[in-house]
N, CA, C and O atoms as a Tinker XYZ file with bonds, in Angstrom:
   368  protein
     1  N     -4.137000    6.935000  -17.103000    73     2
     2  CA    -3.947000    7.110000  -15.676000    64     1     3
     3  C     -5.270000    6.877000  -14.936000    63     2     4     5
     4  O     -5.284000    6.291000  -13.854000    81     3
     5  N     -6.359000    7.328000  -15.515000    73     3     6
     6  CA    -7.639000    7.136000  -14.842000    64     5     7
     7  C     -8.073000    5.678000  -14.861000    63     6     8     9
     8  O     -8.864000    5.262000  -14.014000    81     7
     9  N     -7.567000    4.890000  -15.818000    73     7    10
    10  CA    -7.897000    3.467000  -15.853000    64     9    11
    11  C     -7.245000    2.703000  -14.705000    63    10    12    13
    12  O     -7.761000    1.665000  -14.290000    81    11
    13  N     -6.134000    3.191000  -14.188000    73    11    14
    14  CA    -5.448000    2.519000  -13.082000    64    13    15
    15  C     -6.105000    2.807000  -11.739000    63    14    16    17
    16  O     -6.029000    1.997000  -10.816000    81    15
    17  N     -6.735000    3.938000  -11.637000    73    15    18
    18  CA    -7.310000    4.369000  -10.367000    64    17    19
    19  C     -8.420000    3.408000   -9.931000    63    18    20    21
    20  O     -9.235000    2.977000  -10.746000    81    19
    21  N     -8.440000    3.088000   -8.667000    73    19    22
    22  CA    -9.427000    2.231000   -8.009000    64    21    23
    23  C     -9.328000    0.756000   -8.376000    63    22    24    25
    24  O    -10.238000   -0.011000   -8.058000    81    23
    25  N     -8.253000    0.335000   -9.036000    73    23    26
    26  CA    -8.057000   -1.091000   -9.269000    64    25    27
    27  C     -7.427000   -1.709000   -8.025000    63    26    28    29
    28  O     -6.594000   -1.087000   -7.365000    81    27
    29  N     -7.831000   -2.934000   -7.713000    73    27    30
    30  CA    -7.247000   -3.648000   -6.585000    64    29    31
    31  C     -5.816000   -4.033000   -6.912000    63    30    32    33
    32  O     -5.508000   -4.402000   -8.045000    81    31
    33  N     -4.940000   -3.947000   -5.916000    73    31    34
    34  CA    -3.538000   -4.341000   -6.081000    64    33    35
    35  C     -3.281000   -5.547000   -5.192000    63    34    36    37
    36  O     -3.510000   -5.503000   -3.983000    81    35
    37  N     -2.797000   -6.637000   -5.811000    73    35    38
    38  CA    -2.533000   -7.878000   -5.095000    64    37    39
    39  C     -1.052000   -8.210000   -5.230000    63    38    40    41
    40  O     -0.490000   -8.155000   -6.324000    81    39
    41  N     -0.426000   -8.556000   -4.107000    73    39    42
    42  CA     0.982000   -8.926000   -4.087000    64    41    43
    43  C      1.123000  -10.396000   -4.450000    63    42    44    45
    44  O      0.507000  -11.253000   -3.817000    81    43
    45  N      1.925000  -10.693000   -5.458000    73    43    46
    46  CA     2.110000  -12.076000   -5.904000    64    45    47
    47  C      2.953000  -12.892000   -4.930000    63    46    48    49
    48  O      2.866000  -14.120000   -4.928000    81    47
    49  N      3.755000  -12.247000   -4.113000    73    47    50
    50  CA     4.633000  -12.982000   -3.193000    64    49    51
    51  C      3.854000  -13.722000   -2.116000    63    50    52    53
    52  O      4.164000  -14.869000   -1.791000    81    51
    53  N      2.827000  -13.053000   -1.556000    73    51    54
    54  CA     2.074000  -13.679000   -0.468000    64    53    55
    55  C      0.570000  -13.701000   -0.702000    63    54    56    57
    56  O     -0.174000  -14.198000    0.144000    81    55
    57  N      0.105000  -13.172000   -1.838000    73    55    58
    58  CA    -1.316000  -13.183000   -2.157000    64    57    59
    59  C     -2.129000  -12.161000   -1.400000    63    58    60    61
    60  O     -3.359000  -12.191000   -1.440000    81    59
    61  N     -1.457000  -11.252000   -0.707000    73    59    62
    62  CA    -2.164000  -10.269000    0.105000    64    61    63
    63  C     -2.685000   -9.118000   -0.751000    63    62    64    65
    64  O     -1.991000   -8.635000   -1.645000    81    63
    65  N     -3.902000   -8.686000   -0.471000    73    63    66
    66  CA    -4.467000   -7.517000   -1.138000    64    65    67
    67  C     -3.902000   -6.277000   -0.449000    63    66    68    69
    68  O     -4.090000   -6.090000    0.753000    81    67
    69  N     -3.214000   -5.438000   -1.209000    73    67    70
    70  CA    -2.576000   -4.255000   -0.635000    64    69    71
    71  C     -3.521000   -3.067000   -0.559000    63    70    72    73
    72  O     -3.331000   -2.177000    0.270000    81    71
    73  N     -4.523000   -3.043000   -1.402000    73    71    74
    74  CA    -5.469000   -1.931000   -1.427000    64    73    75
    75  C     -5.762000   -1.524000   -2.854000    63    74    76    77
    76  O     -5.480000   -2.265000   -3.796000    81    75
    77  N     -6.331000   -0.343000   -3.007000    73    75    78
    78  CA    -6.653000    0.187000   -4.330000    64    77    79
    79  C     -5.684000    1.299000   -4.695000    63    78    80    81
    80  O     -5.174000    2.005000   -3.824000    81    79
    81  N     -5.436000    1.448000   -5.989000    73    79    82
    82  CA    -4.580000    2.532000   -6.459000    64    81    83
    83  C     -5.297000    3.846000   -6.189000    63    82    84    85
    84  O     -6.425000    4.049000   -6.638000    81    83
    85  N     -4.645000    4.729000   -5.460000    73    83    86
    86  CA    -5.242000    6.014000   -5.119000    64    85    87
    87  C     -4.596000    7.163000   -5.880000    63    86    88    89
    88  O     -5.238000    8.178000   -6.152000    81    87
    89  N     -3.323000    6.996000   -6.220000    73    87    90
    90  CA    -2.597000    8.073000   -6.878000    64    89    91
    91  C     -1.444000    7.468000   -7.668000    63    90    92    93
    92  O     -1.082000    6.311000   -7.453000    81    91
    93  N     -0.875000    8.232000   -8.565000    73    91    94
    94  CA     0.298000    7.805000   -9.321000    64    93    95
    95  C      1.335000    8.916000   -9.268000    63    94    96    97
    96  O      0.996000   10.093000   -9.146000    81    95
    97  N      2.598000    8.532000   -9.361000    73    95    98
    98  CA     3.685000    9.503000   -9.471000    64    97    99
    99  C      4.152000    9.518000  -10.914000    63    98   100   101
   100  O      4.404000    8.469000  -11.506000    81    99
   101  N      4.266000   10.709000  -11.476000    73    99   102
   102  CA     4.606000   10.860000  -12.887000    64   101   103
   103  C      5.904000   11.637000  -13.004000    63   102   104   105
   104  O      6.100000   12.640000  -12.318000    81   103
   105  N      6.799000   11.166000  -13.885000    73   103   106
   106  CA     8.014000   11.904000  -14.221000    64   105   107
   107  C      7.617000   12.958000  -15.253000    63   106   108   109
   108  O      7.248000   12.620000  -16.378000    81   107
   109  N      7.692000   14.211000  -14.877000    73   107   110
   110  CA     7.226000   15.284000  -15.765000    64   109   111
   111  C      8.130000   15.488000  -16.975000    63   110   112   113
   112  O      7.695000   16.034000  -17.989000    81   111
   113  N      9.379000   15.057000  -16.876000    73   111   114
   114  CA    10.289000   15.231000  -18.005000    64   113   115
   115  C      9.964000   14.258000  -19.144000    63   114   116   117
   116  O     10.046000   14.615000  -20.319000    81   115
   117  N      9.595000   13.027000  -18.780000    73   115   118
   118  CA     9.319000   12.015000  -19.798000    64   117   119
   119  C      7.834000   11.694000  -19.929000    63   118   120   121
   120  O      7.443000   10.959000  -20.836000    81   119
   121  N      7.005000   12.227000  -19.046000    73   119   122
   122  CA     5.553000   11.978000  -19.018000    64   121   123
   123  C      5.240000   10.495000  -18.850000    63   122   124   125
   124  O      4.285000    9.987000  -19.436000    81   123
   125  N      6.049000    9.802000  -18.045000    73   123   126
   126  CA     5.826000    8.389000  -17.771000    64   125   127
   127  C      5.454000    8.199000  -16.304000    63   126   128   129
   128  O      5.868000    8.963000  -15.431000    81   127
   129  N      4.670000    7.172000  -16.063000    73   127   130
   130  CA     4.304000    6.843000  -14.687000    64   129   131
   131  C      5.490000    6.163000  -14.023000    63   130   132   133
   132  O      6.039000    5.197000  -14.553000    81   131
   133  N      5.883000    6.671000  -12.867000    73   131   134
   134  CA     7.036000    6.141000  -12.134000    64   133   135
   135  C      6.595000    5.120000  -11.094000    63   134   136   137
   136  O      7.242000    4.085000  -10.929000    81   135
   137  N      5.504000    5.398000  -10.394000    73   135   138
   138  CA     5.057000    4.494000   -9.343000    64   137   139
   139  C      3.570000    4.677000   -9.058000    63   138   140   141
   140  O      2.963000    5.692000   -9.401000    81   139
   141  N      3.011000    3.654000   -8.418000    73   139   142
   142  CA     1.629000    3.686000   -7.953000    64   141   143
   143  C      1.632000    3.951000   -6.461000    63   142   144   145
   144  O      2.529000    3.494000   -5.752000    81   143
   145  N      0.646000    4.677000   -5.978000    73   143   146
   146  CA     0.538000    4.981000   -4.554000    64   145   147
   147  C     -0.768000    4.413000   -4.033000    63   146   148   149
   148  O     -1.836000    4.651000   -4.598000    81   147
   149  N     -0.670000    3.661000   -2.952000    73   147   150
   150  CA    -1.834000    3.136000   -2.258000    64   149   151
   151  C     -1.849000    3.789000   -0.886000    63   150   152   153
   152  O     -0.903000    3.642000   -0.112000    81   151
   153  N     -2.919000    4.509000   -0.585000    73   151   154
   154  CA    -3.002000    5.175000    0.706000    64   153   155
   155  C     -3.057000    4.141000    1.814000    63   154   156   157
   156  O     -3.628000    3.064000    1.647000    81   155
   157  N     -2.456000    4.479000    2.951000    73   155   158
   158  CA    -2.453000    3.577000    4.102000    64   157   159
   159  C     -3.847000    3.358000    4.641000    63   158   160   161
   160  O     -4.729000    4.206000    4.501000    81   159
   161  N     -4.031000    2.215000    5.256000    73   159   162
   162  CA    -5.339000    1.882000    5.815000    64   161   163
   163  C     -5.611000    2.719000    7.057000    63   162   164   165
   164  O     -4.696000    3.145000    7.761000    81   163
   165  N     -6.894000    2.941000    7.301000    73   163   166
   166  CA    -7.292000    3.683000    8.498000    64   165   167
   167  C     -6.999000    2.860000    9.741000    63   166   168   169
   168  O     -7.168000    1.640000    9.753000    81   167
   169  N     -6.556000    3.552000   10.792000    73   167   170
   170  CA    -6.365000    2.900000   12.082000    64   169   171
   171  C     -7.499000    3.338000   12.997000    63   170   172   173
   172  O     -7.721000    4.532000   13.203000    81   171
   173  N     -8.186000    2.396000   13.523000    73   171   174
   174  CA    -9.303000    2.636000   14.436000    64   173   175
   175  C    -10.322000    3.584000   13.828000    63   174   176   177
   176  O    -10.631000    4.628000   14.402000    81   175
   177  N    -10.840000    3.219000   12.672000    73   175   178
   178  CA   -11.888000    3.959000   11.960000    64   177   179
   179  C    -11.473000    5.380000   11.611000    63   178   180   181
   180  O    -12.329000    6.252000   11.463000    81   179
   181  N    -10.178000    5.627000   11.479000    73   179   182
   182  CA    -9.682000    6.946000   11.111000    64   181   183
   183  C     -9.416000    7.851000   12.300000    63   182   184   185
   184  O     -8.893000    8.952000   12.128000    81   183
   185  N     -9.762000    7.412000   13.496000    73   183   186
   186  CA    -9.540000    8.240000   14.683000    64   185   187
   187  C     -8.060000    8.354000   15.024000    63   186   188   189
   188  O     -7.625000    9.355000   15.593000    81   187
   189  N     -7.289000    7.332000   14.677000    73   187   190
   190  CA    -5.850000    7.342000   14.962000    64   189   191
   191  C     -5.022000    7.595000   13.704000    63   190   192   193
   192  O     -3.829000    7.295000   13.670000    81   191
   193  N     -5.659000    8.145000   12.673000    73   191   194
   194  CA    -4.939000    8.467000   11.447000    64   193   195
   195  C     -4.855000    7.281000   10.518000    63   194   196   197
   196  O     -5.716000    6.402000   10.531000    81   195
   197  N     -3.813000    7.261000    9.712000    73   195   198
   198  CA    -3.611000    6.210000    8.723000    64   197   199
   199  C     -2.255000    5.558000    8.931000    63   198   200   201
   200  O     -1.358000    6.117000    9.562000    81   199
   201  N     -2.136000    4.343000    8.372000    73   199   202
   202  CA    -0.828000    3.710000    8.291000    64   201   203
   203  C     -0.042000    4.388000    7.173000    63   202   204   205
   204  O     -0.583000    5.239000    6.466000    81   203
   205  N      1.217000    4.024000    7.008000    73   203   206
   206  CA     2.035000    4.615000    5.955000    64   205   207
   207  C      1.506000    4.224000    4.582000    63   206   208   209
   208  O      0.962000    3.135000    4.397000    81   207
   209  N      1.675000    5.134000    3.620000    73   207   210
   210  CA     1.296000    4.849000    2.242000    64   209   211
   211  C      2.238000    3.810000    1.659000    63   210   212   213
   212  O      3.398000    3.714000    2.060000    81   211
   213  N      1.728000    3.030000    0.705000    73   211   214
   214  CA     2.539000    2.038000    0.010000    64   213   215
   215  C      2.847000    2.588000   -1.370000    63   214   216   217
   216  O      1.934000    2.923000   -2.125000    81   215
   217  N      4.126000    2.683000   -1.704000    73   215   218
   218  CA     4.555000    3.182000   -3.012000    64   217   219
   219  C      5.183000    2.018000   -3.765000    63   218   220   221
   220  O      6.171000    1.436000   -3.316000    81   219
   221  N      4.605000    1.683000   -4.910000    73   219   222
   222  CA     5.066000    0.554000   -5.701000    64   221   223
   223  C      5.686000    1.076000   -6.987000    63   222   224   225
   224  O      5.025000    1.765000   -7.765000    81   223
   225  N      6.952000    0.751000   -7.214000    73   223   226
   226  CA     7.644000    1.182000   -8.428000    64   225   227
   227  C      7.033000    0.516000   -9.652000    63   226   228   229
   228  O      6.507000   -0.594000   -9.572000    81   227
   229  N      7.109000    1.196000  -10.769000    73   227   230
   230  CA     6.545000    0.684000  -12.012000    64   229   231
   231  C      7.173000   -0.649000  -12.411000    63   230   232   233
   232  O      6.497000   -1.508000  -12.977000    81   231
   233  N      8.468000   -0.829000  -12.120000    73   231   234
   234  CA     9.155000   -2.074000  -12.499000    64   233   235
   235  C      8.671000   -3.272000  -11.675000    63   234   236   237
   236  O      8.913000   -4.412000  -12.069000    81   235
   237  N      7.990000   -3.045000  -10.534000    73   235   238
   238  CA     7.473000   -4.134000   -9.701000    64   237   239
   239  C      6.116000   -4.639000  -10.176000    63   238   240   241
   240  O      5.627000   -5.645000   -9.662000    81   239
   241  N      5.500000   -3.971000  -11.138000    73   239   242
   242  CA     4.196000   -4.388000  -11.644000    64   241   243
   243  C      4.400000   -5.546000  -12.609000    63   242   244   245
   244  O      5.194000   -5.454000  -13.546000    81   243
   245  N      3.676000   -6.640000  -12.374000    73   243   246
   246  CA     3.795000   -7.826000  -13.219000    64   245   247
   247  C      2.701000   -7.888000  -14.274000    63   246   248   249
   248  O      2.966000   -8.237000  -15.425000    81   247
   249  N      1.456000   -7.548000  -13.886000    73   247   250
   250  CA     0.335000   -7.687000  -14.798000    64   249   251
   251  C     -0.751000   -6.691000  -14.424000    63   250   252   253
   252  O     -1.099000   -6.552000  -13.252000    81   251
   253  N     -1.282000   -6.003000  -15.418000    73   251   254
   254  CA    -2.407000   -5.096000  -15.198000    64   253   255
   255  C     -3.614000   -5.715000  -15.877000    63   254   256   257
   256  O     -3.685000   -5.788000  -17.103000    81   255
   257  N     -4.565000   -6.161000  -15.062000    73   255   258
   258  CA    -5.778000   -6.771000  -15.581000    64   257   259
   259  C     -6.912000   -5.760000  -15.636000    63   258   260   261
   260  O     -6.714000   -4.562000  -15.436000    81   259
   261  N     -8.107000   -6.275000  -15.914000    73   259   262
   262  CA    -9.267000   -5.402000  -16.036000    64   261   263
   263  C     -9.672000   -4.804000  -14.688000    63   262   264   265
   264  O    -10.050000   -3.635000  -14.614000    81   263
   265  N     -9.591000   -5.613000  -13.613000    73   263   266
   266  CA    -9.987000   -5.160000  -12.285000    64   265   267
   267  C     -8.857000   -5.184000  -11.266000    63   266   268   269
   268  O     -8.965000   -4.566000  -10.207000    81   267
   269  N     -7.774000   -5.892000  -11.579000    73   267   270
   270  CA    -6.727000   -6.138000  -10.597000    64   269   271
   271  C     -5.354000   -5.888000  -11.193000    63   270   272   273
   272  O     -5.128000   -6.107000  -12.383000    81   271
   273  N     -4.442000   -5.428000  -10.352000    73   271   274
   274  CA    -3.042000   -5.253000  -10.725000    64   273   275
   275  C     -2.217000   -6.205000   -9.857000    63   274   276   277
   276  O     -2.296000   -6.161000   -8.629000    81   275
   277  N     -1.431000   -7.062000  -10.498000    73   275   278
   278  CA    -0.558000   -7.983000   -9.777000    64   277   279
   279  C      0.838000   -7.383000   -9.702000    63   278   280   281
   280  O      1.392000   -6.947000  -10.711000    81   279
   281  N      1.402000   -7.365000   -8.494000    73   279   282
   282  CA     2.725000   -6.790000   -8.290000    64   281   283
   283  C      3.616000   -7.801000   -7.584000    63   282   284   285
   284  O      3.131000   -8.688000   -6.882000    81   283
   285  N      4.910000   -7.661000   -7.774000    73   283   286
   286  CA     5.915000   -8.440000   -7.070000    64   285   287
   287  C      6.612000   -7.468000   -6.134000    63   286   288   289
   288  O      7.630000   -6.873000   -6.487000    81   287
   289  N      6.059000   -7.311000   -4.942000    73   287   290
   290  CA     6.448000   -6.239000   -4.031000    64   289   291
   291  C      6.906000   -6.838000   -2.715000    63   290   292   293
   292  O      6.244000   -7.709000   -2.151000    81   291
   293  N      8.035000   -6.366000   -2.235000    73   291   294
   294  CA     8.555000   -6.802000   -0.947000    64   293   295
   295  C      8.023000   -5.858000    0.124000    63   294   296   297
   296  O      8.552000   -4.763000    0.312000    81   295
   297  N      6.986000   -6.281000    0.817000    73   295   298
   298  CA     6.369000   -5.439000    1.847000    64   297   299
   299  C      7.300000   -5.319000    3.046000    63   298   300   301
   300  O      7.847000   -6.319000    3.511000    81   299
   301  N      7.482000   -4.107000    3.546000    73   299   302
   302  CA     8.271000   -3.963000    4.770000    64   301   303
   303  C      7.495000   -4.549000    5.938000    63   302   304   305
   304  O      6.290000   -4.330000    6.063000    81   303
   305  N      8.184000   -5.290000    6.790000    73   303   306
   306  CA     7.499000   -5.894000    7.933000    64   305   307
   307  C      7.200000   -4.817000    8.969000    63   306   308   309
   308  O      8.079000   -4.038000    9.336000    81   307
   309  N      5.954000   -4.776000    9.437000    73   307   310
   310  CA     5.607000   -3.755000   10.424000    64   309   311
   311  C      6.250000   -4.066000   11.763000    63   310   312   313
   312  O      6.108000   -5.170000   12.290000    81   311
   313  N      6.936000   -3.119000   12.291000    73   311   314
   314  CA     7.557000   -3.268000   13.589000    64   313   315
   315  C      6.773000   -2.477000   14.621000    63   314   316   317
   316  O      5.766000   -1.852000   14.290000    81   315
   317  N      7.219000   -2.498000   15.855000    73   315   318
   318  CA     6.500000   -1.714000   16.858000    64   317   319
   319  C      6.602000   -0.227000   16.560000    63   318   320   321
   320  O      7.668000    0.277000   16.205000    81   319
   321  N      5.511000    0.450000   16.704000    73   319   322
   322  CA     5.474000    1.883000   16.429000    64   321   323
   323  C      6.042000    2.652000   17.615000    63   322   324   325
   324  O      5.944000    2.197000   18.755000    81   323
   325  N      6.633000    3.812000   17.353000    73   323   326
   326  CA     7.136000    4.610000   18.467000    64   325   327
   327  C      5.978000    4.997000   19.381000    63   326   328   329
   328  O      4.918000    5.419000   18.919000    81   327
   329  N      6.194000    4.849000   20.661000    73   327   330
   330  CA     5.168000    5.197000   21.630000    64   329   331
   331  C      4.157000    4.084000   21.853000    63   330   332   333
   332  O      3.263000    4.220000   22.689000    81   331
   333  N      4.284000    2.988000   21.119000    73   331   334
   334  CA     3.365000    1.861000   21.263000    64   333   335
   335  C      3.951000    0.895000   22.271000    63   334   336   337
   336  O      5.108000    0.489000   22.162000    81   335
   337  N      3.148000    0.532000   23.243000    73   335   338
   338  CA     3.650000   -0.360000   24.274000    64   337   339
   339  C      2.600000   -1.420000   24.553000    63   338   340   341
   340  O      1.434000   -1.102000   24.786000    81   339
   341  N      3.008000   -2.667000   24.531000    73   339   342
   342  CA     2.061000   -3.751000   24.798000    64   341   343
   343  C      2.107000   -4.073000   26.281000    63   342   344   345
   344  O      3.171000   -4.154000   26.894000    81   343
   345  N      0.936000   -4.251000   26.826000    73   343   346
   346  CA     0.836000   -4.638000   28.231000    64   345   347
   347  C      0.449000   -6.100000   28.285000    63   346   348   349
   348  O     -0.386000   -6.567000   27.511000    81   347
   349  N      1.048000   -6.794000   29.180000    73   347   350
   350  CA     0.763000   -8.225000   29.307000    64   349   351
   351  C      1.794000   -8.833000   30.213000    63   350   352   353
   352  O      2.402000   -8.148000   31.036000    81   351
   353  N      1.987000  -10.114000   30.060000    73   351   354
   354  CA     2.968000  -10.790000   30.901000    64   353   355
   355  C      4.367000  -10.279000   30.662000    63   354   356   357
   356  O      4.827000  -10.241000   29.520000    81   355
   357  N      5.041000   -9.890000   31.699000    73   355   358
   358  CA     6.423000   -9.474000   31.612000    64   357   359
   359  C      6.622000   -8.021000   31.181000    63   358   360   361
   360  O      7.755000   -7.540000   31.197000    81   359
   361  N      5.596000   -7.328000   30.807000    73   359   362
   362  CA     5.722000   -5.928000   30.373000    64   361   363
   363  C      4.989000   -5.004000   31.325000    63   362   364   365
   364  O      4.102000   -4.259000   30.909000    81   363
   365  N      5.335000   -5.044000   32.553000    73   363   366
   366  CA     4.624000   -4.214000   33.538000    64   365   367
   367  C      5.421000   -3.034000   33.943000    63   366   368
   368  O      4.969000   -2.236000   34.763000    81   367
């Protein structure tokens, strides 16, 4: 488990770096790792909190290398956040 921590996670679908493994979820009945957790990125240097955490199921992992973990993960598309309003043309 400690070998997985701090490895970079890269999505094979679009080549995007998702972040580093920060935590793992373990099934206590079978003592197996169920998923990897990547903490959300800071918004505005941490002043506005974090984005949502990314949870990657164990079955989505394709390859665990020495420094990088390759995953086949369908990232949810970010939509407008509640209370977020863009100002510009037509939105007055």
